[in-house]
Amino acid sequence: MSSYFANVPQAPADGILKLSVLSRADTNGTKVDLGVGAYRDDSGKPWVLPVVRKAEQQLAADPQANHEYLGVGGLPALTQGAQKLIFGAGSEAIKQQRVYSIQTISGTGANMVAAVFLKQFKQPADAAVYISKPTWGNHRSIFETAGHVVREYRYCNYTTLGLDIQGMLDDLRAAPRGQIILLHACAHNPTGIDPTAEQWQQIADVMQERSHFPLFDCAYQGFATGDVARDAYAIRLFVSRGFELLVAQSFAKNMGLYGERTGCLHAVTALAAVLPQVSSQLNRLSRATISTAPAYGAKIAGTVLQDAELYEEWLGSMEMMSRRIKKMRDLLRDKLVALGTPGSWDHVSQQIGMFSFTGLSKQKVDRLREEYHLYMTDDGRISVAGLNSGNIDYVAKAIDAVVRSD
Ligand code: LMR
């Protein structure tokens, strides 16, 4: 019997999500999952932020609450709060009505809406999308699926495991004018390497010279430094320098709303006059793909963003999460140094956000998974949030053993 689907080629498994499946199936008591980027508390458990619990309780107790469709564009309490979080409460662009924000299916949905929008309206029409080398495993797939040509700019210096700023600037300079440049706003995924404030200025200089269009992906605001304003530095810098841009924003990590798929796409235009055109197209794309956005996570995040007390408490929780991750980074580095593990491990402590790009080869990653039940992505990225006081010795010893076995 033949099949209509016989010519559909097998797609490769997602490099990040496949790890969750493998790790869940692994019943070994020593297993450690450092795969997917999701915060865990010091006992290795998912952590529901106290402000999220409070917002949920408020919603559950509200007799007026219902499950009606949200309006086009999403929940205003969310989109307006999210806008202020990204651009700052005193943002000139917001005051001048040059910002439109639409609710999306978290950061992935925001990237996809941006990708489809840019495919239809980018100028020049043959502009490619440039992603950092390396980048989040899903970026290429999203932009290729939307029909873009995807190219890479240098980002990681694979020897020092720091930023290859010269390579990045050279590649941005060498690209044809008017390309779309995907930038990680903070806490770069997978490397944990962020440009300094000065380097962001240099990046902005080159992008201005070359008339490139910035698309920021902001999935970790609050996780890089523990401070939401500092983590929005690059975006606010580009806006203040007069760039038009798009920002994909996720509340998965910083509010712990992973499965609720809560996020926004923000568009900043140079002229208030073009905003209605842009917003009408984003609304149309959203209607065509998701009809209206999911309500539950939006109501939780909207409540936290609009309530001064909950908002303050949320900032404290983010600071706490980023502090715990930083502590784990330093501990892992210290333990590797104490074990005398060959190589330098300072990068583990210097990198920022949820991830560390360890520099471990694919072969070592495979051995760690097969022999030590330690899960990390093939590129050697670990989710530092998966480390805790109960597993850090085991992880350090496992890494030490495979590094020595050369
Ligand atoms: C990650 O990089 O692990 C997270 O962003 C989760 C995901 O969707 O890939």
Coordinates of C-alpha atoms and ligand atoms in Angstrom, one line a residue:
M1 CA 0.0 0.0 0.0
S2 CA 1.4 3.5 -0.8
S3 CA 1.1 6.5 1.4
Y4 CA 0.5 10.2 0.6
F5 CA 3.1 10.8 3.3
A6 CA 5.7 8.4 2.0
N7 CA 7.9 11.3 0.8
V8 CA 7.9 13.2 4.0
P9 CA 11.5 13.0 5.3
Q10 CA 12.3 12.2 8.9
A11 CA 12.9 15.4 10.8
P12 CA 15.9 15.4 13.3
A13 CA 14.9 15.2 16.9
D14 CA 15.1 18.6 18.8
G15 CA 18.5 18.7 20.5
I16 CA 17.1 20.2 23.7
L17 CA 13.7 18.6 24.1
K18 CA 15.0 15.1 23.3
L19 CA 17.1 15.3 26.5
S20 CA 14.0 15.7 28.7
V21 CA 12.6 12.5 27.2
L22 CA 15.8 10.6 27.7
S23 CA 16.3 11.9 31.2
R24 CA 12.7 11.1 32.2
A25 CA 13.2 7.5 31.0
D26 CA 16.4 7.1 32.9
T27 CA 15.6 5.5 36.3
N28 CA 19.2 5.6 37.6
G29 CA 19.2 7.3 41.1
T30 CA 22.2 9.4 40.3
K31 CA 20.9 11.0 37.2
V32 CA 21.3 14.8 36.8
D33 CA 19.4 16.7 34.2
L34 CA 21.2 19.8 33.1
G35 CA 19.4 19.9 29.7
V36 CA 16.5 22.1 29.2
G37 CA 16.8 25.7 30.5
A38 CA 14.3 25.6 33.4
Y39 CA 14.9 26.9 36.9
R40 CA 15.1 24.3 39.7
D41 CA 15.3 25.0 43.4
D42 CA 18.1 23.6 45.6
S43 CA 16.3 20.3 45.9
G44 CA 16.2 20.0 42.1
K45 CA 12.5 20.6 41.9
P46 CA 10.6 23.1 39.6
W47 CA 9.9 26.2 41.6
V48 CA 6.5 28.0 41.4
L49 CA 7.3 31.7 42.3
P50 CA 5.3 32.8 45.4
V51 CA 3.9 35.8 43.4
V52 CA 2.6 33.4 40.8
R53 CA 0.8 31.4 43.5
K54 CA -0.7 34.6 44.9
A55 CA -1.9 35.7 41.5
E56 CA -3.4 32.3 40.9
Q57 CA -5.2 32.5 44.2
Q58 CA -6.5 35.9 43.3
L59 CA -7.8 34.6 40.0
A60 CA -9.4 31.5 41.5
A61 CA -11.2 33.7 44.1
D62 CA -12.5 36.2 41.6
P63 CA -16.2 35.5 41.0
Q64 CA -16.0 37.7 37.8
A65 CA -13.2 35.6 36.3
N66 CA -14.2 33.6 33.2
H67 CA -12.6 31.8 30.3
E68 CA -13.7 34.1 27.5
Y69 CA -11.4 34.8 24.5
L70 CA -8.9 37.5 25.0
G71 CA -9.2 40.4 22.5
V72 CA -7.0 40.7 19.4
G73 CA -3.5 41.6 20.6
G74 CA -3.9 39.8 23.9
L75 CA -4.4 40.9 27.5
P76 CA -3.6 44.7 27.9
A77 CA -2.5 44.2 31.5
L78 CA 0.2 41.9 30.2
T79 CA 1.2 43.7 27.0
Q80 CA 1.3 47.1 28.7
G81 CA 3.2 45.8 31.7
A82 CA 5.6 43.8 29.4
Q83 CA 6.3 46.9 27.3
K84 CA 7.3 48.9 30.4
L85 CA 9.5 46.0 31.6
I86 CA 11.4 45.9 28.3
F87 CA 11.6 49.6 27.4
G88 CA 11.4 51.2 30.9
A89 CA 8.5 53.0 32.5
G90 CA 9.7 56.4 31.3
S91 CA 10.4 55.3 27.7
E92 CA 10.2 58.1 25.2
A93 CA 9.2 55.6 22.5
I94 CA 6.2 54.5 24.5
K95 CA 5.2 58.1 25.3
Q96 CA 5.5 59.0 21.6
Q97 CA 3.2 56.0 20.8
R98 CA 5.9 54.3 18.7
V99 CA 5.6 50.9 20.4
Y100 CA 3.1 48.2 19.7
S101 CA 3.1 45.0 21.8
I102 CA 1.2 41.9 21.0
Q103 CA 0.8 38.8 23.1
T104 CA 2.4 35.7 21.7
I105 CA 2.9 32.0 22.5
S106 CA 5.9 32.8 24.7
G107 CA 9.3 33.6 23.1
T108 CA 9.0 30.9 20.4
G109 CA 5.7 32.3 19.2
A110 CA 7.1 35.9 19.3
N111 CA 10.1 34.8 17.2
M112 CA 7.7 33.1 14.7
V113 CA 5.4 36.1 14.4
A114 CA 8.4 38.3 13.9
A115 CA 9.8 35.8 11.3
V116 CA 6.5 35.7 9.3
F117 CA 6.1 39.5 9.5
L118 CA 9.6 40.1 8.4
K119 CA 9.3 37.6 5.5
Q120 CA 6.4 39.6 4.2
F121 CA 7.7 43.1 4.8
K122 CA 11.5 43.1 5.1
Q123 CA 13.5 45.5 3.1
P124 CA 15.4 44.6 1.0
A125 CA 13.1 41.7 0.3
D126 CA 16.1 39.4 0.0
A127 CA 17.6 40.3 3.3
A128 CA 18.9 37.2 5.3
V129 CA 18.5 36.6 9.0
Y130 CA 21.8 36.5 10.8
I131 CA 22.0 34.4 13.9
S132 CA 24.9 34.2 16.3
K133 CA 27.3 31.2 16.1
P134 CA 26.2 29.4 18.2
T135 CA 22.6 30.3 19.1
W136 CA 19.5 28.7 20.7
G137 CA 18.8 25.4 18.8
N138 CA 15.3 26.6 17.7
H139 CA 16.3 29.9 16.0
R140 CA 17.4 28.5 12.7
S141 CA 14.4 26.3 12.5
I142 CA 12.0 29.1 13.2
F143 CA 13.4 31.5 10.6
E144 CA 14.0 28.8 7.9
T145 CA 10.4 27.6 8.4
A146 CA 9.2 31.1 7.8
G147 CA 11.2 31.1 4.5
H148 CA 14.2 33.2 5.4
V149 CA 17.8 32.5 4.3
V150 CA 19.7 32.1 7.6
R151 CA 23.3 33.0 8.0
E152 CA 25.6 33.2 11.0
Y153 CA 27.9 35.8 12.5
R154 CA 30.8 34.8 14.7
Y155 CA 30.0 35.2 18.4
C156 CA 31.8 32.6 20.6
N157 CA 35.6 32.4 20.7
Y158 CA 35.8 28.6 21.1
T159 CA 39.3 28.8 22.5
T160 CA 38.6 31.2 25.4
L161 CA 34.9 30.5 25.6
G162 CA 34.4 34.3 25.7
L163 CA 33.0 36.7 23.2
D164 CA 34.6 37.0 19.8
I165 CA 33.8 40.7 19.5
Q166 CA 36.1 41.3 16.6
G167 CA 34.8 38.4 14.6
M168 CA 31.2 39.6 15.4
L169 CA 31.9 43.2 14.3
D170 CA 33.7 42.1 11.2
D171 CA 30.9 39.8 10.1
L172 CA 28.2 42.4 10.8
R173 CA 30.3 44.9 8.7
A174 CA 30.9 42.4 5.9
A175 CA 27.2 41.5 5.6
P176 CA 25.3 43.3 2.8
R177 CA 23.4 46.4 4.0
G178 CA 20.0 46.0 5.6
Q179 CA 20.3 42.5 7.0
I180 CA 18.1 41.3 9.9
I181 CA 20.4 40.6 12.9
L182 CA 19.1 38.4 15.7
L183 CA 20.6 39.5 19.0
H184 CA 20.2 37.9 22.4
A185 CA 19.2 40.8 24.7
C186 CA 21.0 39.2 27.7
A187 CA 22.1 35.8 29.1
H188 CA 23.0 34.5 25.7
N189 CA 21.7 31.0 25.0
P190 CA 23.6 28.6 24.8
T191 CA 26.9 30.3 25.7
G192 CA 26.1 32.6 28.7
I193 CA 28.4 35.1 27.1
D194 CA 27.1 38.7 26.9
P195 CA 28.7 41.8 25.3
T196 CA 29.8 44.5 27.8
A197 CA 28.0 47.9 27.6
E198 CA 30.9 49.2 25.6
Q199 CA 30.7 46.3 23.2
W200 CA 27.0 46.8 22.7
Q201 CA 27.8 50.4 21.7
Q202 CA 30.3 49.0 19.1
I203 CA 27.7 46.6 17.8
A204 CA 25.1 49.4 17.5
D205 CA 27.7 51.5 15.7
V206 CA 28.3 48.9 13.0
M207 CA 24.6 48.1 12.7
Q208 CA 23.8 51.7 12.2
E209 CA 26.6 52.1 9.6
R210 CA 25.3 49.1 7.7
S211 CA 21.6 49.9 8.2
H212 CA 20.9 46.5 9.7
F213 CA 17.6 45.7 11.4
P214 CA 17.8 44.4 15.0
L215 CA 15.6 41.7 16.2
F216 CA 16.1 41.1 19.9
D217 CA 15.3 37.8 21.6
C218 CA 14.8 38.5 25.3
A219 CA 14.0 35.2 27.1
Y220 CA 16.0 35.7 30.3
Q221 CA 15.4 39.3 31.5
G222 CA 16.3 39.3 35.2
F223 CA 18.4 36.1 35.0
A224 CA 21.7 37.7 33.7
T225 CA 22.3 40.3 36.4
G226 CA 19.3 39.8 38.7
D227 CA 18.2 43.3 37.7
V228 CA 15.6 43.7 35.0
A229 CA 16.7 47.2 33.9
R230 CA 20.3 46.2 33.5
D231 CA 19.3 43.2 31.5
A232 CA 17.3 45.4 29.2
Y233 CA 20.4 47.6 28.6
A234 CA 21.0 46.6 25.0
I235 CA 17.4 47.0 23.9
R236 CA 17.1 50.4 25.5
L237 CA 20.4 51.5 24.0
F238 CA 19.3 50.6 20.5
V239 CA 15.9 52.3 21.0
S240 CA 17.7 55.5 22.3
R241 CA 19.9 55.5 19.3
G242 CA 16.9 55.6 17.0
F243 CA 16.8 52.1 15.7
E244 CA 13.5 50.6 14.6
L245 CA 13.4 47.1 15.9
L246 CA 11.4 44.0 17.1
V247 CA 11.7 42.3 20.5
A248 CA 10.6 38.8 21.3
Q249 CA 9.9 38.5 25.0
S250 CA 9.3 35.4 27.1
F251 CA 7.9 35.0 30.7
A252 CA 8.8 31.3 30.8
K253 CA 11.9 31.7 32.8
N254 CA 11.7 34.9 34.8
M255 CA 8.1 34.2 36.0
G256 CA 8.4 30.4 35.8
L257 CA 5.5 30.2 33.5
Y258 CA 7.1 27.7 31.1
G259 CA 4.1 25.6 30.0
E260 CA 1.7 28.5 30.1
R261 CA 3.3 30.0 27.0
T262 CA 3.2 33.6 28.0
G263 CA 5.1 36.2 26.0
C264 CA 5.0 39.3 23.8
L265 CA 6.4 40.7 20.5
H266 CA 7.1 44.4 20.6
A267 CA 7.6 46.6 17.6
V268 CA 9.3 50.0 17.8
T269 CA 8.8 52.3 14.8
A270 CA 10.5 55.6 14.0
L271 CA 7.2 57.3 13.3
A272 CA 4.0 57.0 15.3
A273 CA 2.2 57.4 12.0
V274 CA 3.2 53.9 10.8
L275 CA 2.3 52.1 14.0
P276 CA -1.3 51.4 13.0
Q277 CA -0.1 49.7 9.8
V278 CA 2.4 47.6 11.7
S279 CA 0.0 46.7 14.5
S280 CA -2.8 45.7 12.0
Q281 CA -0.4 43.3 10.3
L282 CA 0.8 41.8 13.6
N283 CA -2.8 41.3 14.7
R284 CA -3.7 39.7 11.4
L285 CA -0.8 37.3 11.6
S286 CA -1.7 36.4 15.2
R287 CA -5.3 35.8 14.2
A288 CA -4.2 33.6 11.3
T289 CA -1.9 31.5 13.5
I290 CA -3.3 31.4 17.0
S291 CA -6.6 33.3 16.7
T292 CA -6.4 34.7 20.2
A293 CA -3.7 34.3 22.7
P294 CA -3.9 31.9 25.7
A295 CA -5.4 33.6 28.8
Y296 CA -4.3 31.8 31.9
G297 CA -0.5 32.7 32.0
A298 CA -1.3 36.2 30.7
K299 CA -3.7 36.8 33.6
I300 CA -1.1 35.7 36.1
A301 CA 1.8 37.7 34.5
G302 CA -0.5 40.7 34.0
T303 CA -1.6 40.6 37.7
V304 CA 2.1 40.5 38.8
L305 CA 3.1 43.3 36.4
Q306 CA 0.3 45.6 37.4
D307 CA 0.3 45.2 41.2
A308 CA 3.1 47.3 42.8
E309 CA 3.5 44.9 45.7
L310 CA 3.6 41.7 43.7
Y311 CA 5.9 43.4 41.2
E312 CA 8.4 44.2 43.9
E313 CA 8.2 40.7 45.3
W314 CA 8.8 39.3 41.9
L315 CA 11.9 41.4 41.4
G316 CA 13.2 39.9 44.6
S317 CA 12.5 36.3 43.5
M318 CA 14.3 36.9 40.2
E319 CA 17.3 38.3 42.1
M320 CA 17.2 35.2 44.3
M321 CA 17.1 32.8 41.4
S322 CA 20.0 34.5 39.6
R323 CA 22.0 34.6 42.8
R324 CA 21.5 30.8 43.4
I325 CA 22.6 30.1 39.8
K326 CA 25.7 32.3 40.3
K327 CA 26.5 30.5 43.4
M328 CA 26.3 27.2 41.6
R329 CA 28.6 28.5 38.8
D330 CA 31.2 29.5 41.3
L331 CA 30.9 26.2 43.3
L332 CA 31.3 24.1 40.1
R333 CA 34.4 26.1 39.0
D334 CA 35.9 25.8 42.6
K335 CA 35.2 22.1 42.7
L336 CA 36.8 21.5 39.3
V337 CA 39.8 23.5 40.3
A338 CA 40.1 21.6 43.6
L339 CA 39.9 18.3 41.8
G340 CA 42.7 19.6 39.5
T341 CA 40.6 18.9 36.5
P342 CA 42.8 19.6 33.4
G343 CA 42.0 22.9 31.7
S344 CA 40.8 26.3 32.9
W345 CA 37.3 26.6 34.3
D346 CA 37.0 30.3 35.0
H347 CA 34.6 30.6 32.1
V348 CA 32.0 28.7 34.1
S349 CA 32.0 31.4 36.7
Q350 CA 32.4 34.3 34.2
Q351 CA 29.5 33.3 31.9
I352 CA 26.1 34.7 32.8
G353 CA 22.4 33.7 33.0
M354 CA 21.0 30.2 33.1
F355 CA 23.6 28.4 31.0
S356 CA 27.3 27.6 30.9
F357 CA 29.0 26.7 27.7
T358 CA 31.5 24.3 29.3
G359 CA 33.7 23.5 26.2
L360 CA 33.1 19.8 26.7
S361 CA 33.1 17.9 23.3
K362 CA 30.2 15.9 22.0
Q363 CA 32.1 12.7 22.7
K364 CA 32.5 13.7 26.4
V365 CA 28.9 14.8 26.6
D366 CA 27.9 11.4 25.3
R367 CA 30.1 9.7 27.9
L368 CA 28.7 11.8 30.7
R369 CA 25.2 10.8 29.6
E370 CA 25.9 7.1 29.1
E371 CA 28.2 6.4 32.0
Y372 CA 27.2 9.0 34.6
H373 CA 23.5 9.7 33.7
L374 CA 24.4 13.4 33.4
Y375 CA 22.3 15.1 30.7
M376 CA 23.5 18.2 28.8
T377 CA 23.1 19.4 25.2
D378 CA 25.5 18.0 22.5
D379 CA 27.3 21.4 22.3
G380 CA 28.4 21.1 25.9
R381 CA 25.8 23.5 27.3
I382 CA 24.7 22.9 30.9
S383 CA 21.7 24.5 32.5
V384 CA 23.4 25.7 35.7
A385 CA 19.9 26.0 37.3
G386 CA 19.9 22.2 37.4
L387 CA 22.8 22.2 39.8
N388 CA 22.2 22.1 43.6
S389 CA 24.0 21.3 46.8
G390 CA 23.0 17.7 46.5
N391 CA 24.4 17.0 43.0
I392 CA 27.2 19.4 42.5
D393 CA 30.0 17.1 43.9
Y394 CA 28.8 14.2 41.7
V395 CA 28.7 16.5 38.6
A396 CA 32.2 17.9 39.2
K397 CA 33.6 14.4 39.7
A398 CA 31.9 13.1 36.6
I399 CA 33.2 16.0 34.5
D400 CA 36.7 15.5 36.1
A401 CA 36.6 11.8 35.2
V402 CA 35.7 12.3 31.5
V403 CA 38.1 15.2 31.0
R404 CA 41.0 13.2 32.4
S405 CA 40.2 10.1 30.3
D406 CA 41.7 11.6 27.1
Ligands
LMR1 C1 16.3 26.0 26.4 O1 17.1 26.6 25.6 O2 16.6 25.0 27.0 C2 15.0 26.6 26.6 O3 14.9 27.8 25.9 C3 13.9 25.7 26.4 C4 13.5 25.5 25.0 O4 12.4 25.7 24.6 O5 14.4 25.2 24.2

